[in-house]
Coordinates of C-alpha atoms in Angstrom, one line a residue:
X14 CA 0.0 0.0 0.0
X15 CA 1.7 3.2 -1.1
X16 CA 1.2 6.3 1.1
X17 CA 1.1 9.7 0.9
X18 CA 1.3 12.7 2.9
X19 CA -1.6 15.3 3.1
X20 CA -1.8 17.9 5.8
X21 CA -4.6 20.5 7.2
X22 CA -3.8 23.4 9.4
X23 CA -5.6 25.9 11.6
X24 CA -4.8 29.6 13.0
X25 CA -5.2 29.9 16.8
X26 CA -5.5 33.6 17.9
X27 CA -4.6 35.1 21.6
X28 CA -6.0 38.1 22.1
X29 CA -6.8 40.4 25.0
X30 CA -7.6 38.5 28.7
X31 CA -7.0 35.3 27.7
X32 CA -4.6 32.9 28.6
X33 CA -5.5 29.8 26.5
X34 CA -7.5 29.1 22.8
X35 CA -7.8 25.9 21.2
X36 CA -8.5 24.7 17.6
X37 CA -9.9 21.5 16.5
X38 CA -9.1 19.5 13.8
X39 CA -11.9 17.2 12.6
X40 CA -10.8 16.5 9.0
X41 CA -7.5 14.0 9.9
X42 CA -8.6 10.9 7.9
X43 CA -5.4 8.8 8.5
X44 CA -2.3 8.2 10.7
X45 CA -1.1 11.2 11.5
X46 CA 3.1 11.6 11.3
X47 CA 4.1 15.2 12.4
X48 CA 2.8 18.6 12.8
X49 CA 4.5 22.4 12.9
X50 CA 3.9 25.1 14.2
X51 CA 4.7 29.0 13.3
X52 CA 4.2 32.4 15.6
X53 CA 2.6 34.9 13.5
X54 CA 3.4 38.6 15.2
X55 CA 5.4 38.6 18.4
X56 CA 4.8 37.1 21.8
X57 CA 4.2 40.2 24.3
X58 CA 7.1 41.4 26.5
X59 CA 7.4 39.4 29.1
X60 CA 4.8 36.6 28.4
X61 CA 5.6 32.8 27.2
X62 CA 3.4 30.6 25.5
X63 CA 3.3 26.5 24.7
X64 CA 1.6 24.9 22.7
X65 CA 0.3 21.2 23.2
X66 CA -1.7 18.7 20.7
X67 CA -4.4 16.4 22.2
X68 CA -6.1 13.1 20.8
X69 CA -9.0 13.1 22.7
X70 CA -8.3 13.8 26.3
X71 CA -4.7 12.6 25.7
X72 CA -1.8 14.5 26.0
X73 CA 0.2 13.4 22.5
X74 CA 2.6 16.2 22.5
X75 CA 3.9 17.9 25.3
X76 CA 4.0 21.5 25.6
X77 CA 6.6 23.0 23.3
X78 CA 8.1 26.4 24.0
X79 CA 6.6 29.0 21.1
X80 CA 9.5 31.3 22.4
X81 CA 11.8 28.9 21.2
X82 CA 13.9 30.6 17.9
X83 CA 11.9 29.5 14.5
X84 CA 14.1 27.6 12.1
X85 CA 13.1 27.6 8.3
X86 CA 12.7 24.2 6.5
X87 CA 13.9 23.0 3.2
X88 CA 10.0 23.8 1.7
X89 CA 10.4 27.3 3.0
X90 CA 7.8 26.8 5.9
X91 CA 9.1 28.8 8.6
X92 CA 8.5 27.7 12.0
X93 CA 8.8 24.5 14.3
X94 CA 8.8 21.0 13.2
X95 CA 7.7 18.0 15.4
X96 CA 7.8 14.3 14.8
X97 CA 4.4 13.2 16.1
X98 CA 2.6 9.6 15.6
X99 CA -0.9 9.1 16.4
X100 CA -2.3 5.6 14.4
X101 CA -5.5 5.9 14.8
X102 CA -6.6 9.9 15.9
X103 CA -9.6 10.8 17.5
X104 CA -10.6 14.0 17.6
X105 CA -7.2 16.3 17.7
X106 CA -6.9 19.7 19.5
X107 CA -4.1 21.9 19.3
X108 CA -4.2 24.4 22.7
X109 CA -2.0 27.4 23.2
X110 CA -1.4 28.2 26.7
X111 CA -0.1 32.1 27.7
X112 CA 2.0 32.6 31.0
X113 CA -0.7 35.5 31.4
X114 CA -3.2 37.3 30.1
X115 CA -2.5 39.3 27.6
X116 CA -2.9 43.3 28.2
X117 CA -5.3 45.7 26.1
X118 CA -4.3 45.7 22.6
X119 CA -2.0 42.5 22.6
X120 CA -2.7 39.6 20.7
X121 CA -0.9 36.8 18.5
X122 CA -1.7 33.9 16.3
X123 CA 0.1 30.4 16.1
X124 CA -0.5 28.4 12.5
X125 CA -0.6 25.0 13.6
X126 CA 0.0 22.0 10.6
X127 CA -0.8 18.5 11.5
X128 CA 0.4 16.3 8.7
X129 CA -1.1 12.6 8.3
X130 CA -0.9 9.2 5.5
X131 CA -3.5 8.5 3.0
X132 CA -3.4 5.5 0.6
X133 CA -2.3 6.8 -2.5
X134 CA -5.0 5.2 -4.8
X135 CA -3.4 4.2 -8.9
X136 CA -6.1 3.2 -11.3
X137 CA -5.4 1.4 -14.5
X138 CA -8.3 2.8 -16.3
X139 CA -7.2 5.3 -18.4
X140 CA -11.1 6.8 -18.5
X141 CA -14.3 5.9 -15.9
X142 CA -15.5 4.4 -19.1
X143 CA -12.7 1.9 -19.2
X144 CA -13.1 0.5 -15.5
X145 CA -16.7 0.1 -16.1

């Protein structure tokens, strides 16, 4: 069975008084094999963020450090790369989490990836026609 890779991806925005948002991703139809993650704007002054990924109620990925310096990959996706299995996902969040709240006027968003396997169908038929 030959596999590819597909990928889906969400933007999580921090904004004013809050210290944690979550996206879901509901649209993960196979084993999923690594997911990124990008800072869009800066992190306020002072404050720190993680992120972490969920399958279900289960901690898959521990919380990463969004402070940590961005590295840019071979495909020119600029951010943080993470190997990350999951076989047979649920329902996957992705949660930010702020050291505090953020003050009037702050805010900041985190582009999270999540990359999973789908069978990489092949048909012989050169036209519908012809398989019919």
């Amino acid at each position: 069975m030959n596999k590819k890779l597909q990928h889906v991806q969400r933007t999580i925005s921090l904004t004013t008084g809050n210290t944690q948002m979550e996206a879901v991703f509901s649209d993960i139809h196979g084993p999923v094999v690594a997911c990124a993650s990008t800072v869009i704007g800066n992190l306020p002054t002072g404050t720190s963020a993680d992120l972490s990924i969920f399958n279900g109620a289960t901690e898959v990925l521990q919380p990463i450090d969004l402070s940590v310096p961005e590295t840019t990959t071979k495909n020119s996706f600029h951010g943080l790369l993470y190997p990350l299995t999951i076989e047979n996902p649920g329902q996957i969040k992705a949660q930010i989490t702020a050291s505090a709240p953020l003050g009037a006027g702050e805010s900041y968003k985190v582009k999270v990836l999540i990359w999973y396997a789908v069978e990489k169908t092949s048909y012989d038929c050169p036209t519908i026609k012809d398989c019919i």
